[in-house]
Short mmCIF file of N, CA and C in Angstrom, two decimals:
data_model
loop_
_atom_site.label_atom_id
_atom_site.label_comp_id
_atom_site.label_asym_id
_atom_site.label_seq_id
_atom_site.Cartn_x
_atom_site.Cartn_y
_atom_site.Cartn_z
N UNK A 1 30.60 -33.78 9.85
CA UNK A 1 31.17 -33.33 8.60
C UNK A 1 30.08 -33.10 7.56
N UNK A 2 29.01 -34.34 7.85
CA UNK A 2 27.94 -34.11 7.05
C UNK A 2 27.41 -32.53 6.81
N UNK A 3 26.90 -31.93 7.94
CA UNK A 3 25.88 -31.57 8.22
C UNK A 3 26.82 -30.01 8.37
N UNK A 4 28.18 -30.00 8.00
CA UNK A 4 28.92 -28.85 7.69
C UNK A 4 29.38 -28.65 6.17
N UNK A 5 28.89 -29.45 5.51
CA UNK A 5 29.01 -29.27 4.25
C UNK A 5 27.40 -28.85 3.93
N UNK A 6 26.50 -29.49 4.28
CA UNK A 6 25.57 -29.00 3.83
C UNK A 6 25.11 -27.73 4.61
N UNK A 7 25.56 -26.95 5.54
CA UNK A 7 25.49 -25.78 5.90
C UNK A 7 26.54 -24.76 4.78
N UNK A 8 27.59 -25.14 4.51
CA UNK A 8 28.01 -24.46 3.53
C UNK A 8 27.56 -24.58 1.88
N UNK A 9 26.69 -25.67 2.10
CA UNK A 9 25.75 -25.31 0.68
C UNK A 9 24.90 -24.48 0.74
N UNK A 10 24.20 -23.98 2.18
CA UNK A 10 23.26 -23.77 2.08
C UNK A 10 23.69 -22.09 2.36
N UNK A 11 24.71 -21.92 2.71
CA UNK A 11 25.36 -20.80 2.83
C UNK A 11 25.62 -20.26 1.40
N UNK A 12 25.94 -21.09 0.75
CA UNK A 12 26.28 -20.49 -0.67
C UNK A 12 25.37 -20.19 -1.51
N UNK A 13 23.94 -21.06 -1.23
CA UNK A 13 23.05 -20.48 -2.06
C UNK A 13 21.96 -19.30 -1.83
N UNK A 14 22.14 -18.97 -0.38
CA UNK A 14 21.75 -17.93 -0.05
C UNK A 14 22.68 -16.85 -0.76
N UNK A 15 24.14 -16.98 -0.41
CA UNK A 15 25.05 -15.62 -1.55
C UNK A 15 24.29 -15.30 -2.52
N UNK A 16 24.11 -16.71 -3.18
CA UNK A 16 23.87 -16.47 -5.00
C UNK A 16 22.41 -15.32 -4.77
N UNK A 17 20.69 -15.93 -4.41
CA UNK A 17 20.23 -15.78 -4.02
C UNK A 17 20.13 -14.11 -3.55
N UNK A 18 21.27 -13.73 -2.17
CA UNK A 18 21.43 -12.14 -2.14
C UNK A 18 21.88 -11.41 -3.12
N UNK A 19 22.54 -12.22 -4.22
CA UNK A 19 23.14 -11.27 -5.49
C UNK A 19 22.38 -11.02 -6.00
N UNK A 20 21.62 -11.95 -6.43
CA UNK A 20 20.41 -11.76 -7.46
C UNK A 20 19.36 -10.55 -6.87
N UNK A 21 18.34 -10.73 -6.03
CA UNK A 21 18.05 -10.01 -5.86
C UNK A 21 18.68 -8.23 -5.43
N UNK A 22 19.95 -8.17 -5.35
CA UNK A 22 20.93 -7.10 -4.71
C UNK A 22 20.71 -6.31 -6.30
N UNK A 23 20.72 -7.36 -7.03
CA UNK A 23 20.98 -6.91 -8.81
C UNK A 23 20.01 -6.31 -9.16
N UNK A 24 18.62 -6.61 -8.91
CA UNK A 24 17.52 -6.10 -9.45
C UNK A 24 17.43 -4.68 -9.49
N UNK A 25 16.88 -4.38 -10.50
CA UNK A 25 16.52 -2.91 -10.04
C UNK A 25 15.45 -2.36 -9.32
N UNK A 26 15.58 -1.38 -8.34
CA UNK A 26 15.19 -1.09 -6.94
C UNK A 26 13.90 -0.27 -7.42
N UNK A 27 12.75 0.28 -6.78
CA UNK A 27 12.37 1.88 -6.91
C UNK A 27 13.01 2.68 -6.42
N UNK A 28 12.69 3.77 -7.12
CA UNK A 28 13.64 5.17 -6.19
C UNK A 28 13.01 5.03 -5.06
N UNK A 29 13.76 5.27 -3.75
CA UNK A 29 13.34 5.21 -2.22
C UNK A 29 14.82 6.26 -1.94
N UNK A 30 13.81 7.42 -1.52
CA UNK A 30 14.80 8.34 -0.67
C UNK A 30 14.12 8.63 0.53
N UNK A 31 15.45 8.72 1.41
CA UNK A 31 14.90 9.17 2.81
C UNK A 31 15.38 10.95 2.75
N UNK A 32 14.43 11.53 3.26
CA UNK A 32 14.51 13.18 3.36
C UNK A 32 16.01 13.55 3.28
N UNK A 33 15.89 14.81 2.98
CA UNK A 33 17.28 15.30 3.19
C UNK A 33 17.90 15.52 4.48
N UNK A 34 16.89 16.00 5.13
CA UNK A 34 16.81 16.75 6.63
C UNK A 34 15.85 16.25 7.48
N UNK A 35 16.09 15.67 8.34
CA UNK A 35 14.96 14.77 9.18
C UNK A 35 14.15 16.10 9.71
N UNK A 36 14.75 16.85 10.14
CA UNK A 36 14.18 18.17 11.06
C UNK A 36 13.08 18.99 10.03
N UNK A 37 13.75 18.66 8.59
CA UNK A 37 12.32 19.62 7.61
C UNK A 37 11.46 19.07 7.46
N UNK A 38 11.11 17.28 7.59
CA UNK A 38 10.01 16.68 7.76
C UNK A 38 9.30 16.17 8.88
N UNK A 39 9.75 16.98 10.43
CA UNK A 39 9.23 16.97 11.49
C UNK A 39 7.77 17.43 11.41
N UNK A 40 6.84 17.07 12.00
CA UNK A 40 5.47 17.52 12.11
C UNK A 40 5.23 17.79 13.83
N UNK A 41 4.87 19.25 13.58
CA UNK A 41 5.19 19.68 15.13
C UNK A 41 4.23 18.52 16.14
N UNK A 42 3.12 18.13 16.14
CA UNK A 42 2.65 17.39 16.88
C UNK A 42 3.02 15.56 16.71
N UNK A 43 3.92 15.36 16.53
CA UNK A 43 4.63 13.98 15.83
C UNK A 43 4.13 13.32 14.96
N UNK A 44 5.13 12.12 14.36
CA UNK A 44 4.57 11.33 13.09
C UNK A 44 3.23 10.81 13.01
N UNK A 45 2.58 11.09 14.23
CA UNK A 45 1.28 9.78 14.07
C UNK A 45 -0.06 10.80 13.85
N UNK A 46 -0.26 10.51 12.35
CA UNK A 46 -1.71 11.65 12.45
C UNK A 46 -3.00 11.24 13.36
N UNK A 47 -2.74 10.25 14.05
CA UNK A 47 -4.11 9.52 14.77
C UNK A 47 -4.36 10.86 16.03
N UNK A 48 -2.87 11.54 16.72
CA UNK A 48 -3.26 12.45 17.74
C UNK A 48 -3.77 13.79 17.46
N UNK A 49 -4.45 14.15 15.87
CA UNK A 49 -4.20 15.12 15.81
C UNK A 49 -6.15 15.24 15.78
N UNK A 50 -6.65 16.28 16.17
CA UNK A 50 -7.67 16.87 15.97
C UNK A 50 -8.67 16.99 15.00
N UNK A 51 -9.37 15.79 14.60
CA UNK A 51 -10.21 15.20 13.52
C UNK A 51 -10.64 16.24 13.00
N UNK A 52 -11.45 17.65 13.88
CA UNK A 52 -12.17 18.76 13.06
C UNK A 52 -10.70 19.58 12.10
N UNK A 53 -9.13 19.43 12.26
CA UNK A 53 -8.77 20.20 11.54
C UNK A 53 -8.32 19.13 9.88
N UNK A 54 -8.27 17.79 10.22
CA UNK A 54 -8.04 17.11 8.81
C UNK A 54 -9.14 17.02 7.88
N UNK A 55 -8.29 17.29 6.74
CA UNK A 55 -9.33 17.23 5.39
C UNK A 55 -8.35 16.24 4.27
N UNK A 56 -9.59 16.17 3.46
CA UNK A 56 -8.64 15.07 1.80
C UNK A 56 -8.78 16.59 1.08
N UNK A 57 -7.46 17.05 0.59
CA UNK A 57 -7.32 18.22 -0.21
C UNK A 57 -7.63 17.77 -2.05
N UNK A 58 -7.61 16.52 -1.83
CA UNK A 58 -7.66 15.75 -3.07
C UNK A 58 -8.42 14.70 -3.63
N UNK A 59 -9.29 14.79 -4.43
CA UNK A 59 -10.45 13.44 -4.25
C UNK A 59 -9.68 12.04 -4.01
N UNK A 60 -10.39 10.99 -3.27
CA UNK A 60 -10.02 9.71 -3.32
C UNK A 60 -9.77 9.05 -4.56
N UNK A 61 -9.18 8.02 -4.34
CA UNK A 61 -9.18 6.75 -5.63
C UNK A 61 -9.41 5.81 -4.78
N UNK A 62 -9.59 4.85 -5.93
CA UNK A 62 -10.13 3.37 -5.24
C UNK A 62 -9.05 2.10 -6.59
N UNK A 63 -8.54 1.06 -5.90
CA UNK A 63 -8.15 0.29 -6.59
C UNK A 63 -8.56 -0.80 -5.98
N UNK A 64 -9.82 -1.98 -6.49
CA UNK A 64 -9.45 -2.99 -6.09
C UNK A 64 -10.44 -2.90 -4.96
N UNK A 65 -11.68 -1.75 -4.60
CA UNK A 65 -12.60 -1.45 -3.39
C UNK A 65 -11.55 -0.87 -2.24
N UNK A 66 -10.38 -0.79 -2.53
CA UNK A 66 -9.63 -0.10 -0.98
C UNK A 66 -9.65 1.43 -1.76
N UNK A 67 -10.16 2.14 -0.95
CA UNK A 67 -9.59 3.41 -0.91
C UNK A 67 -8.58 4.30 -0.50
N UNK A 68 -7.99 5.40 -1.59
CA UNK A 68 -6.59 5.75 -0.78
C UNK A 68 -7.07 7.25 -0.76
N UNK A 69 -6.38 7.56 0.24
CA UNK A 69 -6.73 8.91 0.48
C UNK A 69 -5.41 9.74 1.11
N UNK A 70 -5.03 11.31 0.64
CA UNK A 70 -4.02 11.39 0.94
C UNK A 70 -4.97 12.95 1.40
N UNK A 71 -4.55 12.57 3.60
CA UNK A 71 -4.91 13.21 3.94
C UNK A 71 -4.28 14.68 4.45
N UNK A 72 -4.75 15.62 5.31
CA UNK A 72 -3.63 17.01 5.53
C UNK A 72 -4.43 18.03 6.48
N UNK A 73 -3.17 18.20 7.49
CA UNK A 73 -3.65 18.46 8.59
C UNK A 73 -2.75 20.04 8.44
N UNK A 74 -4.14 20.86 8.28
CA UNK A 74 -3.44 22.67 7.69
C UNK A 74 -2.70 23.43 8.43
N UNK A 75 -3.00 22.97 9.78
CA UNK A 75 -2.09 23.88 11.12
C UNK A 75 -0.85 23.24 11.33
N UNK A 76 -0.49 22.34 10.73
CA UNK A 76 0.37 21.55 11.10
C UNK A 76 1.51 21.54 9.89
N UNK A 77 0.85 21.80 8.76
CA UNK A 77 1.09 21.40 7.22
C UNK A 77 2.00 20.11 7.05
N UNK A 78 1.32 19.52 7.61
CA UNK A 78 1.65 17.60 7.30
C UNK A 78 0.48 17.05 6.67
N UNK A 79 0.93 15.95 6.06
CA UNK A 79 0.54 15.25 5.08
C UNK A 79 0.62 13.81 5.22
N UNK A 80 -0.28 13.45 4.81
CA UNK A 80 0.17 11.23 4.78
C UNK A 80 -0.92 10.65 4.02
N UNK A 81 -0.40 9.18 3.89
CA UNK A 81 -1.42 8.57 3.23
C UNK A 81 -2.12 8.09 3.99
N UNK A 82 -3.45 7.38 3.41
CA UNK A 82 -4.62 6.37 4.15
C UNK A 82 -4.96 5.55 3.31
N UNK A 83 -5.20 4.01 3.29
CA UNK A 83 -5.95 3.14 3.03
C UNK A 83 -7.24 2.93 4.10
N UNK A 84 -8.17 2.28 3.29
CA UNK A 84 -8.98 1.80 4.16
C UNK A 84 -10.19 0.69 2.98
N UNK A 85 -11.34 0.16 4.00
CA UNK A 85 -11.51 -0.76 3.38
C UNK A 85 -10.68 -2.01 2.54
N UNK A 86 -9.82 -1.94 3.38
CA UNK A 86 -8.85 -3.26 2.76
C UNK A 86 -8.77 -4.83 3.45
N UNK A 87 -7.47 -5.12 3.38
CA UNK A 87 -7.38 -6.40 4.10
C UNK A 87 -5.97 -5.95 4.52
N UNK A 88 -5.23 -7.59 5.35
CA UNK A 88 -4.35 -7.60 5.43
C UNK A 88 -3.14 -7.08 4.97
N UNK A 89 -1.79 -6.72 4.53
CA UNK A 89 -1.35 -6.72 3.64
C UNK A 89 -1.08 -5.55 2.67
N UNK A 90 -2.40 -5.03 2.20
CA UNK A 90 -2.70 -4.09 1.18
C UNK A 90 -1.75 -2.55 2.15
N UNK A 91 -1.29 -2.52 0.78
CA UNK A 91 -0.10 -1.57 0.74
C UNK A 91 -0.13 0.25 0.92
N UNK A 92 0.22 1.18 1.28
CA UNK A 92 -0.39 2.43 1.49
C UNK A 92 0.83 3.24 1.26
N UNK A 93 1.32 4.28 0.82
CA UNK A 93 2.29 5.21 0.59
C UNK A 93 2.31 6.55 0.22
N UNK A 94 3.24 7.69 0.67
CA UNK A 94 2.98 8.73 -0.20
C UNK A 94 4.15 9.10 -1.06
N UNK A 95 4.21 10.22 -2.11
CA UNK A 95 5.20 10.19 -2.79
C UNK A 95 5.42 12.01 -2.95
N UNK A 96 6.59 12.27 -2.68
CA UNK A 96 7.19 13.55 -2.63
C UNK A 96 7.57 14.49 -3.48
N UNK A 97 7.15 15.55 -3.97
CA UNK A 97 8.25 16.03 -5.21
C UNK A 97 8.10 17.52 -5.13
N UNK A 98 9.34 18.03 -5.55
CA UNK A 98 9.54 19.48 -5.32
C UNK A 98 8.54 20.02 -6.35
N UNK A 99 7.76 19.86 -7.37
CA UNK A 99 6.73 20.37 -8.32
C UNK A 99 5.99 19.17 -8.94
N UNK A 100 4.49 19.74 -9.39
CA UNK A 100 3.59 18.44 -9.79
C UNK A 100 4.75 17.29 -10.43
N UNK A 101 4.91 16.49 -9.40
CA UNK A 101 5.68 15.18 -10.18
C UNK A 101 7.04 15.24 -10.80
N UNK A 102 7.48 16.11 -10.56
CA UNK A 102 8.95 16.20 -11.28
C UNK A 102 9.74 15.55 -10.50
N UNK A 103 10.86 14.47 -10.57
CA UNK A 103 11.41 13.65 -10.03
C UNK A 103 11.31 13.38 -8.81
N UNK A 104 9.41 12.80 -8.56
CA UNK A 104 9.15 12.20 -7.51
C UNK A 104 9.92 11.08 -6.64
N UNK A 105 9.48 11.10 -5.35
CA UNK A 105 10.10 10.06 -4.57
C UNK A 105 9.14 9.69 -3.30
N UNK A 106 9.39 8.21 -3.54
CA UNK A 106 8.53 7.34 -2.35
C UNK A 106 9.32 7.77 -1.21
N UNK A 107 7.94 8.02 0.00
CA UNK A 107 8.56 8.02 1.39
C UNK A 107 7.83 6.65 1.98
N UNK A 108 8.51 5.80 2.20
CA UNK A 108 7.98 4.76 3.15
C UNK A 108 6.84 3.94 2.25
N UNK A 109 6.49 2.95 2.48
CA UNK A 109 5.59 1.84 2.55
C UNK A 109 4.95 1.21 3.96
N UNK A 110 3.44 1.48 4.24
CA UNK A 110 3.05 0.70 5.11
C UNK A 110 1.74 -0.43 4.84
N UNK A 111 1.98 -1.44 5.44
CA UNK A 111 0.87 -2.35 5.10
C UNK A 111 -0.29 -2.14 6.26
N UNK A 112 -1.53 -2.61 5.68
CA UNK A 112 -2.61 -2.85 6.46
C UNK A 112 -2.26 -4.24 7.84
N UNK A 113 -2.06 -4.18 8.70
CA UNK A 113 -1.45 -5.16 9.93
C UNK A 113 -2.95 -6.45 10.05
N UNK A 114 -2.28 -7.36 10.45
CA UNK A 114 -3.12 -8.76 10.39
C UNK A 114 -4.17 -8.00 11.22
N UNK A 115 -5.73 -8.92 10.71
CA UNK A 115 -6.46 -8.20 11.65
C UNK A 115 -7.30 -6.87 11.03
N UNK A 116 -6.78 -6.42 10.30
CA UNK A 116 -6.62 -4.84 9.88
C UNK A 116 -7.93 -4.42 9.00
N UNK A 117 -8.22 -3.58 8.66
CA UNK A 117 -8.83 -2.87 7.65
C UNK A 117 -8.52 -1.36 7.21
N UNK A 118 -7.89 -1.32 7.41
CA UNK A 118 -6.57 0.06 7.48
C UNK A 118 -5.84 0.68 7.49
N UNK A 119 -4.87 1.33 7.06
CA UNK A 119 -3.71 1.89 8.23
C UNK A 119 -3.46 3.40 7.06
N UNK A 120 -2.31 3.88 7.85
CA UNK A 120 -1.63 5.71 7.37
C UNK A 120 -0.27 5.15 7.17
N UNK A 121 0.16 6.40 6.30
CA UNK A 121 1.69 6.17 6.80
C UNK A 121 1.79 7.06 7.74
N UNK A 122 3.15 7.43 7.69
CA UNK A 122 3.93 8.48 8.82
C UNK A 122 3.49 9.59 8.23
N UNK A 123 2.78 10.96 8.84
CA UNK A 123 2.82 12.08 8.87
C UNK A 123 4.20 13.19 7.80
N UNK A 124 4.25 13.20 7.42
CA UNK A 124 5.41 14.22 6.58
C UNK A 124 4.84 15.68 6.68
N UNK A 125 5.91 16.52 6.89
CA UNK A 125 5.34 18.43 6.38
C UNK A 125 5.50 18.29 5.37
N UNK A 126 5.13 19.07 4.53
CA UNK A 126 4.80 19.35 3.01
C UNK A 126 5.28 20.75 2.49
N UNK A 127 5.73 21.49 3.56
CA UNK A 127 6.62 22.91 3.12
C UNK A 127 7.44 22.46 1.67
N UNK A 128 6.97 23.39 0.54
CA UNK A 128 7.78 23.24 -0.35
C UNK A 128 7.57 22.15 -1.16
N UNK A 129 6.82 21.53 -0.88
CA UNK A 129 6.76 20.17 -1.92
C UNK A 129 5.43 19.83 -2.05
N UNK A 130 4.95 18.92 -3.02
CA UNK A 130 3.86 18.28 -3.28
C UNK A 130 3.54 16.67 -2.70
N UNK A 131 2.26 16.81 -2.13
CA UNK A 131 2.49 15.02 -2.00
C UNK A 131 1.30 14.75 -2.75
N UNK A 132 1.41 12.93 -2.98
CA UNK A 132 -0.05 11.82 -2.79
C UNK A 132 0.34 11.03 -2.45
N UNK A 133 -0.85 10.47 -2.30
CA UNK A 133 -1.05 9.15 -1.58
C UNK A 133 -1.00 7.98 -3.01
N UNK A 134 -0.43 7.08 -2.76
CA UNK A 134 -0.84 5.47 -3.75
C UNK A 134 -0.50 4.45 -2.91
N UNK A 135 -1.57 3.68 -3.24
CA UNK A 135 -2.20 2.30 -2.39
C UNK A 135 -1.80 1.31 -3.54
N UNK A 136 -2.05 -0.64 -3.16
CA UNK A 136 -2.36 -1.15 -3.64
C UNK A 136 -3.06 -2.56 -2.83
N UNK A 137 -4.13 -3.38 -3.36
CA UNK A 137 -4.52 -4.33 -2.76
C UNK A 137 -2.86 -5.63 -2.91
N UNK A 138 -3.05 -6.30 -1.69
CA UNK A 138 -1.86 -6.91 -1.42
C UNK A 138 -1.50 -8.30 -2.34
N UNK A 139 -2.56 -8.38 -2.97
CA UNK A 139 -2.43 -9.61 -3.89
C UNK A 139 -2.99 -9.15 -5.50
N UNK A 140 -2.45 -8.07 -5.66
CA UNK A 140 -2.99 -7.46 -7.03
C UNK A 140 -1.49 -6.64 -7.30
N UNK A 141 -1.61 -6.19 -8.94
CA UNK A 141 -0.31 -5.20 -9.43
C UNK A 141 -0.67 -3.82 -9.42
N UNK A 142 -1.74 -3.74 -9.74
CA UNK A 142 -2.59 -2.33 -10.03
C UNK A 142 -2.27 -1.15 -9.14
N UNK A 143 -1.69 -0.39 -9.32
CA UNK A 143 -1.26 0.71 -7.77
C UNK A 143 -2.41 2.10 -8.12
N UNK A 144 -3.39 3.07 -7.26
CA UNK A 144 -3.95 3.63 -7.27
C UNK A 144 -3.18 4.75 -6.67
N UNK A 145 -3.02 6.03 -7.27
CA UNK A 145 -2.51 7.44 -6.85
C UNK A 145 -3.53 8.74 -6.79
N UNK A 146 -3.74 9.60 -5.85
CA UNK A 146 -4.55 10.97 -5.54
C UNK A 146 -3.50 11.52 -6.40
N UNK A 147 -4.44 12.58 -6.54
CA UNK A 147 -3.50 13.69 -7.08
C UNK A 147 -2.46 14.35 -6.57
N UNK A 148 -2.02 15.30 -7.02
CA UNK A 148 -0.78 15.50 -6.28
C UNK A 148 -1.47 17.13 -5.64
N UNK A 149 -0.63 16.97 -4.59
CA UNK A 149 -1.59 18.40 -3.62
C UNK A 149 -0.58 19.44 -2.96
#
């Protein structure tokens, strides 16, 4: 009896707990309209794609010694972010918008994996829209953004 009451305490303060945070206010996070318009003909992972055709269309930033870089692969017209020089943790993203910045939107968040000094996000096409890249170190507030390309 004990040990079912205190499961239903502990049940209840997780509720409270999911409200609260449920309440907060979110960032904008949209997922595409059309999965098929952000297909990248050679798939999401820019690691298979042909080093001589990627370039940074946009100078780097640095927040914190990690660098972000929002790279783009021209035959392909996909786009993603890069961290590097980081740690664990440290955060990498790009952000979408039909003109320089006009009611931008985050695609995805990826962290640098234990172990790490690195990582991309997912590949996106860029038909029609603008991207960058913004990073942040994983134990800092400071977020670093490329320009928009």
């Amino acid at each position: 009896m004990r040990v079912l009451r205190r499961l239903g305490t502990l049940a209840a303060s997780a509720a409270v707990a999911a409200t609260l945070i449920v309440g907060l206010p979110q960032p904008a996070q949209a997922a595409p309209a059309a999965a098929e318009a952000w297909t990248c003909p050679a798939g999401p992972e820019p690691g298979v794609w042909d080093p001589a055709l990627i370039r940074t269309p946009v100078p780097a930033v640095y927040v914190w010694n990690r660098k972000i870089e929002l790279r783009y692969h021209g035959s392909t017209r996909c786009a993603w972010g890069r961290i590097s020089n980081g740690v664990w943790g440290d955060q990498i993203w790009v952000d979408w918008a039909p003109s320089r910045g006009a009611a931008w939107r985050q695609l995805g968040v990826d962290s640098i994996p234990y172990g790490g000094t690195q990582d991309y996000t997912t590949a996106y096409n860029d038909a029609g829209f603008v991207m960058r890249a913004c990073g942040k170190a994983h134990d800092r507030v400071e977020i670093a953004c490329t320009g928009w390309y």
